[in-house]
Coordinates of C-alpha atoms in Angstrom, one line a residue:
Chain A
X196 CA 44.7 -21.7 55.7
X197 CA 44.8 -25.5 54.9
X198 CA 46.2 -26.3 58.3
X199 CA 43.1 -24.5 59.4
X200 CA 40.7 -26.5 58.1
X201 CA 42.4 -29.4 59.0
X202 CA 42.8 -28.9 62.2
X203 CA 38.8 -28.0 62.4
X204 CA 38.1 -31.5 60.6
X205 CA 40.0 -33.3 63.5
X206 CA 38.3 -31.3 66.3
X207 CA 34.8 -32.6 64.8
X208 CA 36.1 -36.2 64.3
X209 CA 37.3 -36.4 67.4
X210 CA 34.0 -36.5 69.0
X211 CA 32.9 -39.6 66.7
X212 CA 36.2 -41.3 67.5
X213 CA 35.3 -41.3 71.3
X214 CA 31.8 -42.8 70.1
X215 CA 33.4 -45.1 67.9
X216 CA 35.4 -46.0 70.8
X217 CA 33.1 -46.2 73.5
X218 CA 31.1 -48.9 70.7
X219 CA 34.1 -51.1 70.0
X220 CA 34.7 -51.7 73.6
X221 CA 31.2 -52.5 74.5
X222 CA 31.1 -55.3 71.2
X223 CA 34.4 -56.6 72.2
X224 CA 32.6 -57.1 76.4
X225 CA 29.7 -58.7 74.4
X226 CA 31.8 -60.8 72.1
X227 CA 33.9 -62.1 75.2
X228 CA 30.6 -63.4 76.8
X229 CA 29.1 -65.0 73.7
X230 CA 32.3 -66.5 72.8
X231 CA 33.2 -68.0 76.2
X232 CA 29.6 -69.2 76.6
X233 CA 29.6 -70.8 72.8
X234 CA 32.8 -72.5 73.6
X235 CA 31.9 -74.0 77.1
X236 CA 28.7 -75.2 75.4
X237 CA 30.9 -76.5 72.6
X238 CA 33.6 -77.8 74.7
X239 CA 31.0 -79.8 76.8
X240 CA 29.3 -81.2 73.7
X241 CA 32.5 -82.5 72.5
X242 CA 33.2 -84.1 75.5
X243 CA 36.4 -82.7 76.0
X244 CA 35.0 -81.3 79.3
X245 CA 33.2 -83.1 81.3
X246 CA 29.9 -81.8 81.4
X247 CA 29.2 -83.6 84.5
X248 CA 31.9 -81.4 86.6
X249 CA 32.0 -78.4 84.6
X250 CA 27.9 -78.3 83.6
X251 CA 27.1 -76.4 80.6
X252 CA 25.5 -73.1 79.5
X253 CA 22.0 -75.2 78.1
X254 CA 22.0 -77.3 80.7
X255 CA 22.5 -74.4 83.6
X256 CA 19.3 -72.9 81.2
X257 CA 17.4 -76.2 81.7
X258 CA 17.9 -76.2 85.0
X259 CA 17.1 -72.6 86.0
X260 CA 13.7 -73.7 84.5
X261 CA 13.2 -76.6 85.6
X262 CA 13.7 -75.1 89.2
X263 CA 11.2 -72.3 88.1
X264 CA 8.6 -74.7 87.8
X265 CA 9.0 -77.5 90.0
X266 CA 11.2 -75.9 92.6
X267 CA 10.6 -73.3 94.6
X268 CA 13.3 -70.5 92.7
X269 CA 11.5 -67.2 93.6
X270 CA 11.6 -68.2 97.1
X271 CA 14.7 -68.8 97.0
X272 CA 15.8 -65.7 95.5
X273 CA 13.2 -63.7 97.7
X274 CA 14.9 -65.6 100.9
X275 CA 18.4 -64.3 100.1
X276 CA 16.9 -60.8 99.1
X277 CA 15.2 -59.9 102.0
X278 CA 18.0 -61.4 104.4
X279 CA 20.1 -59.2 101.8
X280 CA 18.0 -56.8 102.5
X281 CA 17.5 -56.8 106.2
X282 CA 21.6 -56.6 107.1
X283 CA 22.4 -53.8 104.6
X284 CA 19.6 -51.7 106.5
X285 CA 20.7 -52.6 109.6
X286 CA 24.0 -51.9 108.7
X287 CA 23.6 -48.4 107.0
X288 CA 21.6 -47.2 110.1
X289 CA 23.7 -48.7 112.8
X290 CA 26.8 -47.6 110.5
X291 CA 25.6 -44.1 110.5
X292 CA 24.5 -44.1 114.2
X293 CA 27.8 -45.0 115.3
X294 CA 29.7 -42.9 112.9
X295 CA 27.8 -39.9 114.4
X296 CA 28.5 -41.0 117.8
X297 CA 32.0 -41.2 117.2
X298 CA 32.3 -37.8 115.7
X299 CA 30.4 -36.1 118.2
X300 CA 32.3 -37.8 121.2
X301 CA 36.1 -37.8 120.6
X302 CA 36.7 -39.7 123.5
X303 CA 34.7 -42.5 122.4
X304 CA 36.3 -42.4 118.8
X305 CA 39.4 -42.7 120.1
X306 CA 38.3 -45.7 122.5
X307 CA 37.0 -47.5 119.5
X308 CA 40.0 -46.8 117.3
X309 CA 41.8 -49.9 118.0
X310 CA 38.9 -52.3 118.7
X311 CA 37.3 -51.4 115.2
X312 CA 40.7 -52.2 113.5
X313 CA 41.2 -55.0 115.4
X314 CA 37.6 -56.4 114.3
X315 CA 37.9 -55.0 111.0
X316 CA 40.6 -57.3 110.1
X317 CA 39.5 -60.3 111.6
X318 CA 37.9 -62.7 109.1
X319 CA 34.1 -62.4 109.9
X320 CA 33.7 -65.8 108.9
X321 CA 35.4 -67.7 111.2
X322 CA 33.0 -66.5 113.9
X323 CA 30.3 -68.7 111.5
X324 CA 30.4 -71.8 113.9
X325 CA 30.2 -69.4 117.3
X326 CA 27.2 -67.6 115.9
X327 CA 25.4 -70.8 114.9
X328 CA 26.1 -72.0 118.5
X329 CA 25.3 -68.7 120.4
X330 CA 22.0 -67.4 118.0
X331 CA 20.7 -70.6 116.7
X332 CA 21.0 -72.2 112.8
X333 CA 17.9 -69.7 111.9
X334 CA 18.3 -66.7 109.9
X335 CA 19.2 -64.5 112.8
X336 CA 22.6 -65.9 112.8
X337 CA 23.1 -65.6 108.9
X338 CA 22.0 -61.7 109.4
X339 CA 23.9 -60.9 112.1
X340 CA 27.1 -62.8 110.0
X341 CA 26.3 -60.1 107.8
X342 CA 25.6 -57.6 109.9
X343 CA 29.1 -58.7 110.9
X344 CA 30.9 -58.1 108.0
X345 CA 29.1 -55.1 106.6
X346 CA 28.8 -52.6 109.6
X347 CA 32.9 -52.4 110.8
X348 CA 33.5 -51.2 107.3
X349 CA 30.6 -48.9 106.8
X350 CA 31.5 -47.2 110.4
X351 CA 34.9 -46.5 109.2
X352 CA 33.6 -45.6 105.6
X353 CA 31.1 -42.6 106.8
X354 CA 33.5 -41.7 109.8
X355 CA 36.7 -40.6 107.9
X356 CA 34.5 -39.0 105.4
X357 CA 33.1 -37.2 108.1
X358 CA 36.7 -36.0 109.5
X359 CA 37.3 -35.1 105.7
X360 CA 35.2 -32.1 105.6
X361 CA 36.4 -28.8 105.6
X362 CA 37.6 -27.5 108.2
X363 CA 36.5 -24.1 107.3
X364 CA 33.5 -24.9 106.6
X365 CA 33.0 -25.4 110.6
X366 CA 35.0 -22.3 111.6
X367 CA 32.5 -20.9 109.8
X368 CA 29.0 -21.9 111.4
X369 CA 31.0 -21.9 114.7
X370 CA 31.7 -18.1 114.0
X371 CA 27.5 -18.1 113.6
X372 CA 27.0 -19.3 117.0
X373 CA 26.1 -23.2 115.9
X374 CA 25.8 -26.1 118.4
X375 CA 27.2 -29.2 117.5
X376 CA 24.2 -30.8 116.7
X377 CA 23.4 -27.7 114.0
X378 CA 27.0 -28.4 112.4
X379 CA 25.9 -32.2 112.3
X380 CA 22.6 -31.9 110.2
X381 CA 23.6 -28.5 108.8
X382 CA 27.0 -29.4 107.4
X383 CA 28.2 -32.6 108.5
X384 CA 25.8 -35.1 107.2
X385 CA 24.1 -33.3 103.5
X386 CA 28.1 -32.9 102.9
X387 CA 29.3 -36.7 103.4
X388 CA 26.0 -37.5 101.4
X389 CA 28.6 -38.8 98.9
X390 CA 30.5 -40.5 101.2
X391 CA 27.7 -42.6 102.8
X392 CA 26.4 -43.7 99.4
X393 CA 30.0 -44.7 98.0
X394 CA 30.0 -46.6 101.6
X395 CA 26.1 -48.0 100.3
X396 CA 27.8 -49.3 97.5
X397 CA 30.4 -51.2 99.3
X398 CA 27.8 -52.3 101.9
X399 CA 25.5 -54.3 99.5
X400 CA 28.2 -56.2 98.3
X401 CA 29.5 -56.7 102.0
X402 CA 25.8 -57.6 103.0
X403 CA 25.4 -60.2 99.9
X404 CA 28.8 -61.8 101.4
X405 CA 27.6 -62.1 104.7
X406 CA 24.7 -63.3 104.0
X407 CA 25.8 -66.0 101.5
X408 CA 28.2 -67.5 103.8
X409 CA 25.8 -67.7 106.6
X410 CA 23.5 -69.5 103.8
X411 CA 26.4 -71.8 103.6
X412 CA 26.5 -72.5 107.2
X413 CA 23.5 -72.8 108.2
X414 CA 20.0 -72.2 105.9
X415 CA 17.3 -74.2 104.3
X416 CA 16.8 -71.6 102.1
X417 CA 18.3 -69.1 100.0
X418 CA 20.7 -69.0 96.8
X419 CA 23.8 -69.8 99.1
X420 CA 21.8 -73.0 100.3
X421 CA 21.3 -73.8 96.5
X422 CA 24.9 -74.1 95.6
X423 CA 26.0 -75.7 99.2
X424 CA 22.9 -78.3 98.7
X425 CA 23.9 -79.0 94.6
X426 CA 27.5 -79.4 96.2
X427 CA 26.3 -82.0 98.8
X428 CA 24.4 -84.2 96.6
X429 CA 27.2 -83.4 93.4
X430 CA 24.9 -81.7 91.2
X431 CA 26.9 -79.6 89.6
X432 CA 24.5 -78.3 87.3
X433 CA 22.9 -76.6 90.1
X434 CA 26.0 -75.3 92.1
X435 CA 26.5 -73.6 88.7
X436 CA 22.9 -72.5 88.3
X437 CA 23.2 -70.8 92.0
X438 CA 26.2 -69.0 90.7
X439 CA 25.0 -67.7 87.6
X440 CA 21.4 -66.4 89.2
X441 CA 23.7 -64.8 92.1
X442 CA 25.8 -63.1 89.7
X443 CA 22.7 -61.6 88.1
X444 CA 21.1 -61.0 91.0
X445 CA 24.1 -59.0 93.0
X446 CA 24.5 -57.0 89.7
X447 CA 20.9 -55.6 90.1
X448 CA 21.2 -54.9 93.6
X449 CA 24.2 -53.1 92.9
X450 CA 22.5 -51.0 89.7
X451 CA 19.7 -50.3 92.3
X452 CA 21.5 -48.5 94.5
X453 CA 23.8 -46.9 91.8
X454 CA 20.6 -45.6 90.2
X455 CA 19.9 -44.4 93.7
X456 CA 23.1 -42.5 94.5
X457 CA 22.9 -41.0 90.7
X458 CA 19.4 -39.9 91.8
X459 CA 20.4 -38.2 95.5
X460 CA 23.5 -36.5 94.0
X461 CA 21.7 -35.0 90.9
Chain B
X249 CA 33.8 8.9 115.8
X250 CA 32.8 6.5 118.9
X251 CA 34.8 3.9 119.9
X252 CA 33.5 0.6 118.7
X253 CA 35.6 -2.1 120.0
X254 CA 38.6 -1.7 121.9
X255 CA 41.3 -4.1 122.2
X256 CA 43.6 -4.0 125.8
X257 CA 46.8 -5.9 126.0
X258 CA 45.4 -8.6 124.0
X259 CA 48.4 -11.9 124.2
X260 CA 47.9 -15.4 123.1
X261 CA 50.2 -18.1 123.9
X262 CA 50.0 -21.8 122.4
X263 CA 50.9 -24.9 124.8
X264 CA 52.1 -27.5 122.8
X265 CA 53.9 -30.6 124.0
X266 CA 57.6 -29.4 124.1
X267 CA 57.0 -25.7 124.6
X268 CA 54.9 -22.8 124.7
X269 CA 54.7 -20.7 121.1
X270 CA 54.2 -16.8 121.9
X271 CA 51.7 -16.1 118.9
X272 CA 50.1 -12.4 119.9
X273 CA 52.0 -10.6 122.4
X274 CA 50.6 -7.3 123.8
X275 CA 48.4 -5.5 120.9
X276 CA 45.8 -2.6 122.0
X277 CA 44.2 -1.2 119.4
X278 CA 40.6 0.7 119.4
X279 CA 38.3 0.5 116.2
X280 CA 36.2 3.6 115.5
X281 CA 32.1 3.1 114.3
X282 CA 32.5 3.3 110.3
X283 CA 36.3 2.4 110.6
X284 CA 38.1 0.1 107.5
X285 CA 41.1 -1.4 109.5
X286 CA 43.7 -3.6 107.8
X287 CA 46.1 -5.9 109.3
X288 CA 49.1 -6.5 107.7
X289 CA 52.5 -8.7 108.3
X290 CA 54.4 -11.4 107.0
X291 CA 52.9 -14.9 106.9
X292 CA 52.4 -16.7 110.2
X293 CA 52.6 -13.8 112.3
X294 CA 49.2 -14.4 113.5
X295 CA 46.8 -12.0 112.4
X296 CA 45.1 -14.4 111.2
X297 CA 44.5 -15.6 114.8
X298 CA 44.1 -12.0 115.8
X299 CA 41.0 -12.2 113.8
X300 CA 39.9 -15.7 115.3
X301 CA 40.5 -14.5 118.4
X302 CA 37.6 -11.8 117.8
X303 CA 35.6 -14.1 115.8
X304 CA 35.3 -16.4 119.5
X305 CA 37.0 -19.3 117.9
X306 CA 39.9 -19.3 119.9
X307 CA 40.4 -18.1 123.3
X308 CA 42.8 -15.5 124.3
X309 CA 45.3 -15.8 127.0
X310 CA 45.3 -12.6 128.0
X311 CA 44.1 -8.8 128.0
X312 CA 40.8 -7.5 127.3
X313 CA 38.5 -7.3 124.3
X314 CA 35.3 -4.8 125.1
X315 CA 32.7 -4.2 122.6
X316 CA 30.9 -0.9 122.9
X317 CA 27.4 -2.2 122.1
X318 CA 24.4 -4.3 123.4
X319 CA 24.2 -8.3 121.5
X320 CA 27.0 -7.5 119.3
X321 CA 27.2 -9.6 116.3
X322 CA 30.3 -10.3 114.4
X323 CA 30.3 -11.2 110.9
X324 CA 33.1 -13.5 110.0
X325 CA 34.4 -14.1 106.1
X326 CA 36.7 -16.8 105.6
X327 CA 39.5 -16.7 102.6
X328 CA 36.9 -19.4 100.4
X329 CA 33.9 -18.6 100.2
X330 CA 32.4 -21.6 102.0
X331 CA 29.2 -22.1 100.3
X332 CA 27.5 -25.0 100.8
X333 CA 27.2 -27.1 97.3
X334 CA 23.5 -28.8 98.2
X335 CA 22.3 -25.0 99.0
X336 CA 20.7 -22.6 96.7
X337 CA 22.0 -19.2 96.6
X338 CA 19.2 -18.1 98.7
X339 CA 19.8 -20.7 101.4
X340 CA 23.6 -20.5 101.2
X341 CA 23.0 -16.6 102.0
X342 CA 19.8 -17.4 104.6
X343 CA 22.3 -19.8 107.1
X344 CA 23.4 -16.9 109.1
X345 CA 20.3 -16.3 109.9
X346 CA 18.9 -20.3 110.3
X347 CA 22.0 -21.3 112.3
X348 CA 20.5 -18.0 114.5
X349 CA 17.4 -19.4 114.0
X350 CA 16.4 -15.7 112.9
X351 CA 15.3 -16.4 109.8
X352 CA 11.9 -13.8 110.2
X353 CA 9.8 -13.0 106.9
X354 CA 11.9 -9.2 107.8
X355 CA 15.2 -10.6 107.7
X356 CA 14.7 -12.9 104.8
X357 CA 13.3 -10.3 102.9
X358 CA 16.3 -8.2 103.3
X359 CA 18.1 -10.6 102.4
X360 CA 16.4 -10.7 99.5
X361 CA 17.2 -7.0 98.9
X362 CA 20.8 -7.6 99.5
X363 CA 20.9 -10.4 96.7
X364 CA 19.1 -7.9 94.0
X365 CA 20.7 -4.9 95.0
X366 CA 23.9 -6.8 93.9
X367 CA 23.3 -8.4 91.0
X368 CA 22.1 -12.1 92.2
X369 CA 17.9 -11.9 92.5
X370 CA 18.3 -14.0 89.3
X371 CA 20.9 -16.7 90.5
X372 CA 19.1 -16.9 94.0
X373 CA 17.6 -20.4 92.8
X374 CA 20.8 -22.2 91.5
X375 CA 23.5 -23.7 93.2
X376 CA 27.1 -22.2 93.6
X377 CA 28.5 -24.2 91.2
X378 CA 26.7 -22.9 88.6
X379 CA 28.1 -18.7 89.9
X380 CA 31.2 -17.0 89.0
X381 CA 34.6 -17.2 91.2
X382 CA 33.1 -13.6 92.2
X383 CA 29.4 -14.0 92.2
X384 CA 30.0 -16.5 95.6
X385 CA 32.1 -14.2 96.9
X386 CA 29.6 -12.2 96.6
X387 CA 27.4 -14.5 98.0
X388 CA 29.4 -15.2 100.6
X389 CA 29.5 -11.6 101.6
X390 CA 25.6 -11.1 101.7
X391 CA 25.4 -14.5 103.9
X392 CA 27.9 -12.3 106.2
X393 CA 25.8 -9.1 106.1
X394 CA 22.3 -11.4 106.6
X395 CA 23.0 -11.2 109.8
X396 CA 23.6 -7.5 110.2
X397 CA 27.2 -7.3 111.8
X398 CA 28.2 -4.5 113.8
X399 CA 31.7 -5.4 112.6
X400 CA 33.1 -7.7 109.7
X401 CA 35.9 -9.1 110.2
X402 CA 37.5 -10.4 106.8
X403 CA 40.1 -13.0 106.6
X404 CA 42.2 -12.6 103.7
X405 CA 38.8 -12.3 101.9
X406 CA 40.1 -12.3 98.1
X407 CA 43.3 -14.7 98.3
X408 CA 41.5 -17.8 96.4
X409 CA 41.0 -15.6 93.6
X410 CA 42.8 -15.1 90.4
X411 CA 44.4 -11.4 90.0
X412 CA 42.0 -9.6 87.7
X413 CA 39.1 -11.0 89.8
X414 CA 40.2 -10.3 92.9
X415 CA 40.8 -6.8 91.8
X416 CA 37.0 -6.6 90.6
X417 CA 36.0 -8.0 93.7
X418 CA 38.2 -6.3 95.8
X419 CA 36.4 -3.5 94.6
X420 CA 32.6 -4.7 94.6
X421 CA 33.2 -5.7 98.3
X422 CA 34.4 -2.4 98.8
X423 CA 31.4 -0.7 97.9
X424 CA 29.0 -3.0 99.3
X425 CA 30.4 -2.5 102.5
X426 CA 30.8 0.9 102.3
X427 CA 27.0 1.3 101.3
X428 CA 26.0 -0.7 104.2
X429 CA 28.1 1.2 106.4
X430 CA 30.3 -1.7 108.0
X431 CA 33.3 -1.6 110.2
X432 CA 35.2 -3.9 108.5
X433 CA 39.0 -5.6 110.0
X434 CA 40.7 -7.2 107.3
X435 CA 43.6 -8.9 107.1
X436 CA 45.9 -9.4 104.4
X437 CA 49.2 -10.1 102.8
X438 CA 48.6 -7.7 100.1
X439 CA 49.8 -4.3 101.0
X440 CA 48.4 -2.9 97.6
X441 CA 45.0 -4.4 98.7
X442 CA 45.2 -3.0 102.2
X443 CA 46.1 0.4 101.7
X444 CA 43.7 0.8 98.7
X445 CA 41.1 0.0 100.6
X446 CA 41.7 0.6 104.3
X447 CA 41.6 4.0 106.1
X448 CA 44.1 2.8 108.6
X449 CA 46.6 0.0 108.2
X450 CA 47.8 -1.8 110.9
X451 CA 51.5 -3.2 110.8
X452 CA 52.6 -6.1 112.9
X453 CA 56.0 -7.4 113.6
X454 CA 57.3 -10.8 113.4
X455 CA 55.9 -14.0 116.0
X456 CA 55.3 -13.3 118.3
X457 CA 53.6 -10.0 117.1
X458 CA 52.8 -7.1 118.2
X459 CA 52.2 -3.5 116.4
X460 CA 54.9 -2.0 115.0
X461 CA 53.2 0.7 113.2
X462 CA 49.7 2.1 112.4
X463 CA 49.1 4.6 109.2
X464 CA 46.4 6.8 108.5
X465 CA 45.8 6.3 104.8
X466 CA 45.4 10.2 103.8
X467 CA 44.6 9.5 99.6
X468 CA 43.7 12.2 97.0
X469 CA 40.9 12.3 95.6
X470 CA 39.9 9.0 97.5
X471 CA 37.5 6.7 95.5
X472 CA 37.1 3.0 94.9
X473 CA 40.1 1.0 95.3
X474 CA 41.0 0.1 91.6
X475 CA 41.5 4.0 91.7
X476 CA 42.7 4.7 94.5
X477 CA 45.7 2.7 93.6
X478 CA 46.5 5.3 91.1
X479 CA 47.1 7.9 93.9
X480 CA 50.3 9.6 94.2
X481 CA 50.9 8.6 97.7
X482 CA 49.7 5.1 97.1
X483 CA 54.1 3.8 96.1
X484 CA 54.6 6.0 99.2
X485 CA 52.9 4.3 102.1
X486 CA 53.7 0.7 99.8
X487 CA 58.0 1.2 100.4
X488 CA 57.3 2.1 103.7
X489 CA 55.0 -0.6 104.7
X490 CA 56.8 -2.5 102.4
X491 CA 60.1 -1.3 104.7
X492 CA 58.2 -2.3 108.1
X493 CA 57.7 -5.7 107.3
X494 CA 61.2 -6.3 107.2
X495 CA 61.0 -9.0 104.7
X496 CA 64.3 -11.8 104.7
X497 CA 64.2 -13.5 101.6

């Protein structure tokens, strides 16, 4: 009878343990961050870094302001957003295109099967000075770097999890009579749903790469231009600045589309 | 009875690289209107192909196959149930009929019928993941009948389940069809399955297969499977089907 009891007080406990859990680890990722940000402050203060090379959180602060009011931050941030913006687009639709094309012609896929490798492990960047040279230093060549970098992997993302389907799943509808295109939107594409936004996921951080090293290469404008200009004229407090606001910023683009792909799959 | 289908030296041969695999060699075999056929033999013998074969998936290489009927539609059920995730109940059992494109006001309401008459009017706006292991077979079953078969041919229909549900399903299928009036082929590796529900059972040998026996399943006081089981000849035609097989261990 004791043991009974017992064992029904664990059960319940249990439960709180997880949330007890789950609470310790989030103040021990907040204490990480205060602590490392009190200590750079601190260190900096003290002098024994130098606050010149390694900045400092208040004056990363000051500066963020400072650019608020006197530079032009937003359009910064709005440059490197839509740029963002444009190559993820452009890479989920021509991903997707391609994907489908690939699937639907075998002969094509396996055409493509070495050149895609061969691309896809090629370091995008190195093709930075061609594209400036070829396209222009404009924003066209720091979107199609991008487009560059994101597209190869979302092709080979959606096109495996389209070969990943089950195979009965076709014998089926093929029993019905379908057409290829009918097992396409019927089957094929609502059942890699998940697929293509995992590969959504992996193509906005892709994108922000892209487009960051293109910024580097070649832009007046942008996030990427802040931190290669603060590096040029050795302002390290805004090198550091352009870090920090990219980190925030790439952590809401990725939330977005997390909040997106927890909405579609509901 | 009429004829329904009838089957004429029906061979199938595979071509791979090193050499060509003798799968079906020779079967003729006629199925009467009304008829519950199973087909039974050890695994990889290729009834399973037989039934693909009639399905249209796969081509034969020889022989005839002549249906005995105007536009005849084959219904084809799959070991899983195959029902799509993103699709309610309703649509899951409606895709016959949209892959057809005959999804009329007549035949959806039918389908309608077909989902109350068996237990899932309610459950017609969830998803499958939300049914039973036998509610989407059941499912799966009305998404075959939507498209009113003249034959159903059933691929080892009940093997993804567990025991006592496949036994309870076994049997719902059974009645369901037998309400309907289907022709059903089924094939199986479950000889108490096959003869408790079939009225013939169809033996084949070893790949590459052929027929090595058919028996008229003669039952009394022949019910629903679960009791038909209990029948006295039941153990009778199981050792000698049992024998047939030939089974090395």
């Amino acid at each position: 009878m004791s043991i009974m009891i017992k064992s029904g007080k664990t059960s319940m406990s249990s439960f709180k343990k997880e949330k007890r859990f789950n609470l310790l680890v989030l103040i021990t990722q907040i204490s990480i961050i205060v602590i490392f940000l009190i200590l750079w402050e601190l260190l900096t203060r003290w002098q024994v870094l130098n606050s010149f090379i390694f900045s400092s959180p208040s004056l990363i602060l000051k500066t963020i302001k400072d650019l608020l009011i006197n530079g032009n931050l937003l359009n910064h941030i709005l440059t490197t957003f839509i740029e963002t913006a444009i190559a993820f687009i452009l890479g989920i639709v021509l991903g997707l295109i391609f994907a489908i094309i690939m699937y639907s012609f075998k002969f094509i896929a396996k055409v493509c099967d070495p050149f895609l490798t061969l691309i896809n492990s090629l370091p995008k960047v190195a093709l930075g000075p061609i594209l400036i040279i070829w396209i222009g230093a404009n924003t066209k060549s720091i979107i199609v770097m991008a487009l560059l970098i994101n597209l190869i992997v979302s092709i080979i993302t959606i096109y495996n999890g389209f070969l990943n389907i089950d195979n009965n799943k076709i014998r089926l509808l093929k029993s019905l009579g379908a057409t290829k295109g009918q097992i396409l939107r019927k089957l094929i594409i609502p059942a890699s749903l998940q697929t293509i936004l995992s590969s959504l996921k992996l193509n906005i951080s892709m994108s922000l790469i892209g487009v960051i090293m293109g910024e580097f290469l070649v832009s007046k404008e942008g996030l990427g231009y802040l931190i290669m200009y603060g590096t040029q004229v050795f302002n390290l407090n805004l090198v550091m600045s352009g870090i920090v606001l990219l980190l925030i910023f790439s952590y809401i683009l990725y939330k977005l589309i997390s909040l997106l792909e927890h909405k579609l799959l509901k | 009875m009429n004829n329904l289908v009838e089957i004429k030296d029906l061979a199938k041969t595979y071509h791979t690289k090193k050499e060509d695999v003798e799968a079906i060699c020779n079967i003729s075999l006629d199925i009467k209107e009304g008829e519950f056929i199973a087909i039974v033999g050890s695994s990889g013998c290729g009834k399973s192909t037989l039934l693909s074969i009639l399905a249209n998936l796969e081509d034969k290489s020889k022989g005839e196959i002549n249906f005995h009927k105007k536009d005849f539609v084959i219904g084809y059920m799959l070991q899983n149930d195959c029902l799509f995730d993103w699709l309610t109940i309703l649509d899951n059992a409606t895709l016959g009929l949209d892959i057809k494109k005959k999804k009329t006001k007549e035949n959806i309401d039918y389908v309608e019928r077909l989902l109350k008459t068996y237990d899932l009017e309610s459950f017609k706006d969830k998803y499958p993941k939300e049914l039973s292991g036998g509610m989407k077979q059941r499912t799966a079953l009305i998404r075959t009948l939507a498209i009113r078969p003249d034959i159903l041919l059933l691929d080892e229909p009940f093997s993804a389940l567990d025991y006592q549900t496949r036994l309870a399903v076994s049997d719902d299928v059974y009645k369901i069809i037998k309400k309907e009036h289907k022709t059903v082929i089924m094939v199986t590796h479950d000889l108490a399955e096959a003869i408790s529900l079939a009225d013939r059972v169809v033996v084949l040998s070893k790949r590459p297969c052929h027929i090595k026996k058919i028996y008229e399943i003669k039952l009394t006081n022949k019910s629903n499977p679960i009791e038909n089981r209990k029948a006295k000849e039941f153990s009778e035609y199981y050792d000698k089907i049992w024998q047939d097989l030939d089974v090395v261990i």
